[in-house]
Coordinates of C-alpha atoms and ligand atoms in Angstrom, one line a residue:
M1 CA -239.5 95.0 76.9
H2 CA -236.4 96.3 75.1
Q3 CA -233.8 93.8 73.8
H4 CA -230.3 94.8 73.1
P5 CA -228.6 93.3 70.0
H6 CA -226.1 91.3 72.1
T7 CA -228.8 89.6 74.2
S8 CA -230.5 88.3 71.1
R9 CA -227.3 87.0 69.5
R10 CA -227.1 83.2 69.5
K11 CA -224.0 81.3 68.3
G12 CA -222.7 83.6 65.7
G13 CA -219.0 83.4 64.9
R14 CA -216.3 85.9 66.0
L15 CA -217.0 88.1 62.9
A16 CA -220.7 88.3 63.7
G17 CA -219.9 89.4 67.2
L18 CA -217.6 92.1 66.1
T19 CA -220.2 93.4 63.6
A20 CA -222.8 93.5 66.3
A21 CA -220.4 95.4 68.6
L22 CA -219.7 97.8 65.8
A23 CA -223.4 98.4 65.2
V24 CA -223.8 99.3 68.9
V25 CA -220.9 101.7 68.8
V26 CA -222.2 103.4 65.6
G27 CA -225.7 103.6 67.2
L28 CA -224.3 105.3 70.4
T29 CA -222.2 107.7 68.3
T30 CA -225.3 108.7 66.2
L31 CA -227.3 109.4 69.4
S32 CA -224.7 111.3 71.4
G33 CA -225.0 115.0 72.4
P34 CA -228.1 116.8 73.9
G35 CA -230.3 114.9 71.5
A36 CA -229.6 111.5 73.1
H37 CA -232.7 109.4 73.5
A38 CA -232.9 106.3 75.7
A39 CA -234.5 103.5 73.8
D40 CA -236.3 102.5 77.0
N41 CA -238.0 105.9 77.5
P42 CA -239.2 107.7 74.4
Y43 CA -239.8 110.9 76.4
E44 CA -236.3 111.3 77.8
R45 CA -234.7 114.5 76.6
G46 CA -231.1 115.8 77.1
P47 CA -228.0 114.4 78.8
A48 CA -227.9 112.7 82.2
P49 CA -228.4 115.3 84.9
T50 CA -226.0 116.3 87.7
E51 CA -226.5 118.5 90.8
S52 CA -224.8 121.4 88.9
S53 CA -226.8 120.9 85.7
I54 CA -230.1 121.3 87.5
E55 CA -228.8 124.3 89.4
A56 CA -227.4 126.1 86.3
L57 CA -229.0 129.3 85.0
R58 CA -229.4 127.6 81.6
G59 CA -229.7 123.9 80.6
P60 CA -228.4 122.2 77.4
Y61 CA -231.0 123.6 75.0
A62 CA -230.8 127.0 73.3
V63 CA -234.2 128.7 73.7
S64 CA -236.3 130.9 71.4
D65 CA -239.4 132.8 72.4
I66 CA -242.7 134.0 70.8
S67 CA -244.9 136.7 72.1
V68 CA -248.6 135.9 72.1
S69 CA -250.9 139.0 72.1
S70 CA -254.0 139.0 74.4
L71 CA -255.9 140.1 71.3
S72 CA -255.1 136.9 69.4
V73 CA -256.4 134.5 72.1
T74 CA -259.5 133.7 74.1
G75 CA -259.8 132.4 77.7
F76 CA -256.5 133.9 79.0
G77 CA -254.5 137.0 78.7
G78 CA -251.8 136.1 76.2
G79 CA -248.1 135.6 77.2
T80 CA -244.7 134.4 76.0
I81 CA -243.9 130.9 74.7
Y82 CA -240.3 129.8 75.4
Y83 CA -239.2 126.7 73.5
P84 CA -236.1 124.7 72.6
T85 CA -234.9 126.2 69.3
S86 CA -233.8 122.9 67.7
T87 CA -236.2 120.4 66.2
A88 CA -233.7 117.6 66.3
D89 CA -235.1 116.0 69.4
G90 CA -238.7 115.8 68.3
T91 CA -241.5 117.0 70.6
F92 CA -241.3 118.2 74.1
G93 CA -243.6 118.2 77.1
A94 CA -245.1 121.6 78.0
I95 CA -246.3 123.7 80.9
A96 CA -248.3 126.8 81.4
V97 CA -247.4 129.2 84.3
S98 CA -249.7 131.8 85.9
P99 CA -248.8 134.8 87.9
G100 CA -250.5 135.8 91.2
F101 CA -253.1 138.4 92.3
T102 CA -252.4 141.9 90.8
A103 CA -249.3 140.6 89.1
Y104 CA -248.3 140.2 85.4
E105 CA -246.5 137.6 83.4
S106 CA -243.2 139.5 84.0
S107 CA -243.4 138.3 87.7
I108 CA -242.9 134.7 86.7
A109 CA -241.0 135.2 83.4
W110 CA -237.7 134.0 84.8
L111 CA -239.1 130.4 84.8
G112 CA -239.6 130.6 80.9
P113 CA -236.0 130.3 79.7
R114 CA -234.8 128.5 82.9
L115 CA -237.2 125.5 82.4
A116 CA -237.3 125.6 78.5
S117 CA -233.5 125.3 78.3
Q118 CA -233.8 121.9 80.1
G119 CA -236.2 120.6 77.4
F120 CA -239.8 121.9 77.9
V121 CA -242.1 124.3 76.0
V122 CA -243.0 126.9 78.7
F123 CA -245.9 129.3 78.3
T124 CA -245.8 132.1 80.9
I125 CA -249.2 133.8 80.7
D126 CA -251.1 136.9 81.7
T127 CA -254.5 136.4 83.1
R128 CA -257.5 138.3 81.7
T129 CA -257.5 140.6 84.6
T130 CA -254.9 140.9 87.4
L131 CA -257.8 140.4 89.9
D132 CA -258.9 137.0 88.7
Q133 CA -259.4 134.4 91.5
P134 CA -257.8 130.9 91.7
D135 CA -260.6 129.0 90.0
S136 CA -260.5 131.4 87.0
R137 CA -256.7 131.2 86.9
G138 CA -257.0 127.4 86.7
E139 CA -259.3 127.7 83.7
Q140 CA -257.0 130.2 82.1
L141 CA -254.0 127.8 82.5
L142 CA -256.0 125.1 80.7
A143 CA -257.0 127.6 78.0
A144 CA -253.4 128.5 77.5
L145 CA -252.4 124.8 77.2
D146 CA -255.2 124.3 74.6
Y147 CA -253.9 127.3 72.7
L148 CA -250.4 126.0 72.9
T149 CA -251.2 122.5 71.6
Q150 CA -253.9 123.4 69.1
R151 CA -253.3 126.8 67.6
S152 CA -249.8 128.2 68.5
A153 CA -247.0 128.5 66.0
V154 CA -245.1 125.8 68.0
R155 CA -247.9 123.3 68.3
G156 CA -246.0 120.8 66.2
R157 CA -243.1 120.9 68.8
V158 CA -245.4 120.0 71.7
D159 CA -246.4 116.5 72.9
S160 CA -250.1 117.2 73.8
S161 CA -250.2 114.2 76.0
R162 CA -247.4 115.4 78.4
L163 CA -248.6 118.7 79.9
G164 CA -248.2 120.4 83.3
V165 CA -249.1 123.6 85.2
M166 CA -247.4 126.0 87.6
G167 CA -248.3 129.3 89.2
H168 CA -247.5 131.8 91.9
S169 CA -249.9 132.6 94.8
M170 CA -253.4 132.7 93.4
G171 CA -251.8 131.2 90.3
G172 CA -250.6 128.4 92.5
G173 CA -254.1 128.1 93.8
G174 CA -255.2 128.0 90.2
T175 CA -252.6 125.3 89.5
L176 CA -254.5 123.0 91.9
E177 CA -257.8 124.0 90.3
A178 CA -256.4 123.1 86.8
A179 CA -255.1 119.7 88.0
K180 CA -258.5 119.0 89.7
D181 CA -260.3 119.8 86.4
R182 CA -258.0 118.0 84.1
P183 CA -256.5 114.8 85.6
S184 CA -254.6 114.0 82.4
L185 CA -252.1 116.7 83.5
Q186 CA -248.8 115.0 84.3
A187 CA -247.3 117.5 86.8
A188 CA -248.4 120.5 89.0
I189 CA -246.2 122.9 90.9
P190 CA -247.9 125.6 93.0
L191 CA -245.4 128.3 94.2
T192 CA -246.3 129.9 97.6
P193 CA -250.0 129.1 96.7
W194 CA -253.1 130.9 98.0
N195 CA -256.5 129.2 97.9
L196 CA -259.4 129.2 100.4
D197 CA -260.3 125.6 99.4
K198 CA -258.1 123.2 101.3
T199 CA -259.7 119.9 100.1
W200 CA -258.2 118.3 97.0
P201 CA -259.2 114.6 97.1
E202 CA -259.9 114.7 93.3
V203 CA -256.3 115.5 92.3
R204 CA -254.5 112.7 90.4
T205 CA -251.6 114.8 89.1
P206 CA -248.3 114.5 90.9
T207 CA -248.0 117.8 92.8
L208 CA -245.0 119.6 94.3
I209 CA -245.9 122.5 96.5
F210 CA -243.4 125.2 97.5
G211 CA -244.0 127.2 100.7
A212 CA -242.0 130.1 102.1
D213 CA -241.2 130.2 105.8
G214 CA -241.6 134.0 106.0
D215 CA -244.7 134.3 103.9
T216 CA -247.1 136.7 105.6
I217 CA -249.5 137.0 102.6
A218 CA -250.2 133.3 102.2
P219 CA -248.8 131.9 105.4
V220 CA -247.8 128.3 105.0
S221 CA -249.8 127.3 108.1
S222 CA -253.0 128.4 106.4
H223 CA -252.2 127.8 102.7
A224 CA -249.2 125.7 101.4
E225 CA -249.3 123.2 104.3
P226 CA -253.0 122.5 104.4
L227 CA -253.1 122.5 100.6
Y228 CA -250.4 119.8 100.7
T229 CA -252.3 117.8 103.4
G230 CA -255.5 118.2 101.3
L231 CA -254.1 116.2 98.5
P232 CA -254.6 112.4 98.5
S233 CA -252.0 110.6 100.6
S234 CA -251.9 108.0 97.8
L235 CA -250.7 110.7 95.3
D236 CA -247.1 111.4 94.4
R237 CA -246.8 114.7 96.2
A238 CA -244.2 116.8 97.9
Y239 CA -243.9 119.9 100.1
L240 CA -240.8 122.0 100.2
E241 CA -240.7 125.0 102.5
L242 CA -238.1 127.5 101.4
N243 CA -235.8 128.8 104.2
G244 CA -235.4 132.6 104.7
A245 CA -238.0 133.2 102.0
S246 CA -241.1 135.5 101.5
H247 CA -244.3 135.3 99.5
F248 CA -242.5 137.0 96.6
T249 CA -239.4 134.7 96.5
P250 CA -240.9 132.9 93.4
N251 CA -240.9 136.2 91.5
S252 CA -237.2 136.2 90.9
S253 CA -234.6 133.7 89.8
N254 CA -234.2 131.1 92.5
T255 CA -232.0 128.0 92.3
T256 CA -233.9 126.0 94.9
I257 CA -237.2 126.5 93.1
A258 CA -235.6 125.8 89.7
K259 CA -233.7 122.6 90.6
Y260 CA -236.6 120.8 92.3
S261 CA -239.1 122.1 89.7
I262 CA -236.9 120.8 86.9
S263 CA -236.6 117.5 88.7
W264 CA -240.4 117.2 89.3
L265 CA -241.2 118.1 85.6
K266 CA -238.6 115.7 84.2
R267 CA -239.7 112.9 86.6
F268 CA -243.4 113.2 85.9
I269 CA -243.8 114.8 82.4
D270 CA -240.9 113.0 80.8
N271 CA -241.1 109.9 83.0
D272 CA -237.4 110.5 83.4
T273 CA -236.2 108.5 86.4
R274 CA -232.7 109.9 86.0
Y275 CA -234.1 112.8 88.1
E276 CA -235.5 110.7 90.9
Q277 CA -232.1 111.0 92.7
F278 CA -232.8 114.7 93.4
L279 CA -236.3 114.1 94.8
C280 CA -235.8 110.9 96.8
P281 CA -234.8 110.8 99.6
L282 CA -236.4 114.1 100.3
P283 CA -234.0 117.1 100.6
R284 CA -233.0 117.5 104.3
P285 CA -233.5 120.8 106.1
S286 CA -230.6 123.2 105.1
L287 CA -229.8 126.9 104.5
T288 CA -232.3 126.8 101.6
I289 CA -234.9 124.3 102.8
E290 CA -236.8 124.8 106.0
E291 CA -238.9 121.7 105.9
S292 CA -239.7 118.9 103.4
R293 CA -242.5 116.4 103.2
G294 CA -243.5 113.8 100.6
N295 CA -243.8 110.2 99.6
C296 CA -240.7 108.3 98.6
P297 CA -240.2 106.2 96.5
H298 CA -242.8 107.6 94.0
T299 CA -245.6 105.3 92.9
S300 CA -246.2 106.6 89.3
Ligands
9J3_401 O1 -251.9 135.9 94.4 C1 -251.6 136.3 95.6 O2 -250.6 137.0 95.9 C2 -252.6 136.0 96.6 C3 -252.4 136.6 97.9 C4 -253.4 137.7 98.1 O3 -253.1 138.8 97.8 O4 -254.5 137.4 98.7 C5 -255.3 138.4 99.3 C6 -256.8 138.2 98.8
ZN402 ZN1 -243.8 124.1 107.9

């Protein structure tokens, strides 16, 4: 329980009251700006969000990047680490992102700076071969997270207890595999996922699945929707079906994917309930959302 100075004050005189009030003002001033931390949530990063701040092309943090050669790692194909440049806010939660079948890191690269600028370390990866299947992509996402937290140049900036996974198509199928294999993951976001396995009762990681109404490669009726239904009904889970979208919509900058992904990652990796307003109640069908499902309020 967090106690504010004024709640613990007893009978102090007028001067004591003023001193306490001044201390509060000085404290607030010191903590203002993008580095503001709420005393009640040590994982909160950045200013209070608005609809426009989660839709913006860039968030409040300037971003740097490091290229990781496939020759310097094992278990995945290398990639690019995007991270907030400043060290003033301490560590950040982190995610790894996998591309789909036959595709390269470049196909999901837009998520790197878009998510990192909101206060995450984001590792967009290549797989060992572009033909790797979902179970392999899941293992590679976990190998990338292990590299990020244990060996990368930015390991000191990452909170290794607050990690998540994302991926497109077979990389989205791999996202579920990674969550199944490592229940300590705090968030999972499959994008127009493809996986032949529709049963996921083992998953304990809050999962947001994006489908695309016009997907003919991984139709929602045989992939995204049964994958969502295959998650435990007791899990914090959501399904958002993009309107007027295709299998490849997640391969370019997309504000609907970005705003709900940022909200999900903030809510579950940072425990940041300031973002709950964008997730619950569920977004209603609109020009951008064909259908939405999920539990509200969240339970974790
Ligand atoms: O990663 C994907 O785009 C999966 C869709 C696919 O090509 O499946 C065919 C086997
Ligand atoms: Zn549907």
